[in-house]
PDB file of C-alpha atoms in Angstrom:
ATOM      1  CA  MET A   1     -10.633 -25.454  -1.808  1.00 86.00           C
ATOM      2  CA  ILE A   2      -7.532 -27.261  -4.245  1.00 87.00           C
ATOM      3  CA  ILE A   3      -4.298 -26.209  -3.032  1.00 85.00           C
ATOM      4  CA  THR A   4      -0.821 -26.199  -5.053  1.00 86.00           C
ATOM      5  CA  ASP A   5       2.568 -26.007  -3.339  1.00 84.00           C
ATOM      6  CA  HIS A   6       6.134 -26.265  -4.379  1.00 87.00           C
ATOM      7  CA  HIS A   7       7.990 -26.466  -1.443  1.00 84.00           C
ATOM      8  CA  ARG A   8       9.240 -29.131   0.873  1.00 81.00           C
ATOM      9  CA  GLN A   9       6.927 -30.805   2.315  1.00 72.00           C
ATOM     10  CA  LEU A  10       5.566 -29.421   6.077  1.00 73.00           C
ATOM     11  CA  ASP A  11       4.755 -31.317   9.948  1.00 80.00           C
ATOM     12  CA  VAL A  12       1.339 -30.887   8.824  1.00 82.00           C
ATOM     13  CA  ILE A  13      -0.360 -30.428   5.205  1.00 81.00           C
ATOM     14  CA  PRO A  14      -3.143 -28.414   5.305  1.00 80.00           C
ATOM     15  CA  ASP A  15      -6.897 -29.533   5.084  1.00 83.00           C
ATOM     16  CA  GLY A  16      -8.618 -28.788   1.425  1.00 81.00           C
ATOM     17  CA  TYR A  17     -10.411 -31.363  -1.421  1.00 86.00           C
ATOM     18  CA  ALA A  18      -7.021 -31.926  -3.238  1.00 84.00           C
ATOM     19  CA  VAL A  19      -3.462 -30.830  -2.019  1.00 84.00           C
ATOM     20  CA  VAL A  20      -1.085 -30.886  -4.872  1.00 86.00           C
ATOM     21  CA  ASN A  21       2.741 -30.529  -4.054  1.00 88.00           C
ATOM     22  CA  PRO A  22       5.406 -32.057  -6.028  1.00 88.00           C
ATOM     23  CA  HIS A  23       7.230 -33.709  -2.926  1.00 86.00           C
ATOM     24  CA  ILE A  24       4.298 -35.387  -0.919  1.00 83.00           C
ATOM     25  CA  SER A  25       2.083 -36.005  -4.438  1.00 74.00           C
ATOM     26  CA  PRO A  26       3.356 -39.852  -5.646  1.00 74.00           C
ATOM     27  CA  GLU A  27       1.787 -39.408  -8.506  1.00 77.00           C
ATOM     28  CA  MET A  28       4.651 -36.369  -9.536  1.00 75.00           C
ATOM     29  CA  ARG A  29       7.063 -37.955 -10.912  1.00 84.00           C
ATOM     30  CA  PHE A  30       9.562 -34.472 -10.947  1.00 87.00           C
ATOM     31  CA  GLN A  31       9.671 -32.699  -7.931  1.00 88.00           C
ATOM     32  CA  GLU A  32      11.914 -29.465  -9.048  1.00 91.00           C
ATOM     33  CA  MET A  33       8.670 -27.562 -10.094  1.00 93.00           C
ATOM     34  CA  CYS A  34       8.017 -23.893  -9.530  1.00 94.00           C
ATOM     35  CA  GLY A  35       4.338 -23.189  -7.761  1.00 93.00           C
ATOM     36  CA  ALA A  36       3.022 -21.600 -11.795  1.00 95.00           C
ATOM     37  CA  ALA A  37       4.154 -25.467 -13.263  1.00 94.00           C
ATOM     38  CA  VAL A  38       2.314 -27.435 -10.173  1.00 93.00           C
ATOM     39  CA  ALA A  39      -0.669 -24.929 -10.656  1.00 94.00           C
ATOM     40  CA  PHE A  40      -0.515 -25.613 -14.280  1.00 95.00           C
ATOM     41  CA  LYS A  41      -0.614 -29.222 -13.940  1.00 92.00           C
ATOM     42  CA  VAL A  42      -3.546 -29.166 -12.083  1.00 93.00           C
ATOM     43  CA  MET A  43      -5.288 -26.425 -14.502  1.00 94.00           C
ATOM     44  CA  ARG A  44      -3.749 -29.231 -17.863  1.00 94.00           C
ATOM     45  CA  GLY A  45      -6.274 -31.577 -15.735  1.00 93.00           C
ATOM     46  CA  LEU A  46      -9.043 -29.880 -15.764  1.00 94.00           C
ATOM     47  CA  VAL A  47      -8.779 -28.635 -18.788  1.00 97.00           C
ATOM     48  CA  GLU A  48      -8.175 -31.882 -20.358  1.00 96.00           C
ATOM     49  CA  ARG A  49     -11.686 -33.203 -18.644  1.00 96.00           C
ATOM     50  CA  LEU A  50     -13.960 -30.067 -19.777  1.00 96.00           C
ATOM     51  CA  PHE A  51     -12.921 -29.721 -22.715  1.00 96.00           C
ATOM     52  CA  ASP A  52     -13.535 -31.743 -26.300  1.00 95.00           C
ATOM     53  CA  ASP A  53     -12.269 -28.921 -28.841  1.00 96.00           C
ATOM     54  CA  ARG A  54      -8.177 -29.703 -29.036  1.00 95.00           C
ATOM     55  CA  HIS A  55      -8.269 -26.531 -30.869  1.00 97.00           C
ATOM     56  CA  VAL A  56      -9.588 -25.039 -27.570  1.00 96.00           C
ATOM     57  CA  LYS A  57      -7.334 -27.022 -25.400  1.00 96.00           C
ATOM     58  CA  GLN A  58      -3.865 -26.060 -27.109  1.00 95.00           C
ATOM     59  CA  LYS A  59      -5.388 -21.674 -27.317  1.00 96.00           C
ATOM     60  CA  ILE A  60      -5.366 -22.339 -23.428  1.00 96.00           C
ATOM     61  CA  PHE A  61      -1.975 -24.111 -22.680  1.00 94.00           C
ATOM     62  CA  GLU A  62      -0.360 -21.783 -25.445  1.00 94.00           C
ATOM     63  CA  TYR A  63      -1.640 -18.351 -23.466  1.00 96.00           C
ATOM     64  CA  PHE A  64      -0.665 -19.850 -19.918  1.00 96.00           C
ATOM     65  CA  LEU A  65       2.619 -21.374 -21.366  1.00 95.00           C
ATOM     66  CA  PRO A  66       4.918 -18.050 -21.849  1.00 95.00           C
ATOM     67  CA  ILE A  67       3.909 -17.264 -17.691  1.00 96.00           C
ATOM     68  CA  VAL A  68       5.221 -20.773 -16.639  1.00 96.00           C
ATOM     69  CA  ALA A  69       8.251 -20.600 -18.296  1.00 96.00           C
ATOM     70  CA  ILE A  70       8.960 -17.382 -16.813  1.00 96.00           C
ATOM     71  CA  ALA A  71       8.350 -18.455 -13.719  1.00 95.00           C
ATOM     72  CA  SER A  72      10.447 -21.264 -13.822  1.00 95.00           C
ATOM     73  CA  VAL A  73      12.756 -19.819 -14.718  1.00 96.00           C
ATOM     74  CA  ALA A  74      12.415 -16.491 -12.395  1.00 95.00           C
ATOM     75  CA  ASP A  75      12.145 -18.854  -9.363  1.00 93.00           C
ATOM     76  CA  CYS A  76      15.778 -21.045 -10.253  1.00 93.00           C
ATOM     77  CA  MET A  77      14.396 -23.617 -10.920  1.00 93.00           C
ATOM     78  CA  PRO A  78      16.149 -26.518 -12.471  1.00 93.00           C
ATOM     79  CA  LEU A  79      16.549 -26.169 -16.123  1.00 94.00           C
ATOM     80  CA  VAL A  80      16.089 -30.383 -16.552  1.00 93.00           C
ATOM     81  CA  ASP A  81      13.205 -32.312 -17.562  1.00 92.00           C
ATOM     82  CA  GLU A  82       9.971 -30.910 -17.539  1.00 90.00           C
ATOM     83  CA  ASN A  83      10.919 -27.568 -16.470  1.00 92.00           C
ATOM     84  CA  ARG A  84      12.545 -27.983 -19.242  1.00 93.00           C
ATOM     85  CA  LEU A  85       9.866 -28.284 -21.383  1.00 91.00           C
ATOM     86  CA  LEU A  86       7.637 -26.169 -19.847  1.00 91.00           C
ATOM     87  CA  VAL A  87      10.742 -23.442 -20.628  1.00 93.00           C
ATOM     88  CA  LYS A  88      11.420 -24.248 -24.247  1.00 88.00           C
ATOM     89  CA  THR A  89       7.869 -25.038 -25.477  1.00 73.00           C
TER      90      THR A  89
END
């Protein structure tokens, strides 16, 4: 199970194959993302590894980006850095 979250770090991190949270994941330089954006980044990594065709990747990203943009605004995330890119795109 891959667990994604965007809330502040808990005292105990749940068990899972991977736990992706910008507040506890050192690879994520920007921390103020909504949960949909965190899940999108995980999905993006999987798509990059699973598909070779650039057009297929583009179609998948284009399908999910509006959902991430709406979630970012609805969750009142600051529209800076990566959030700005996700909402603007």
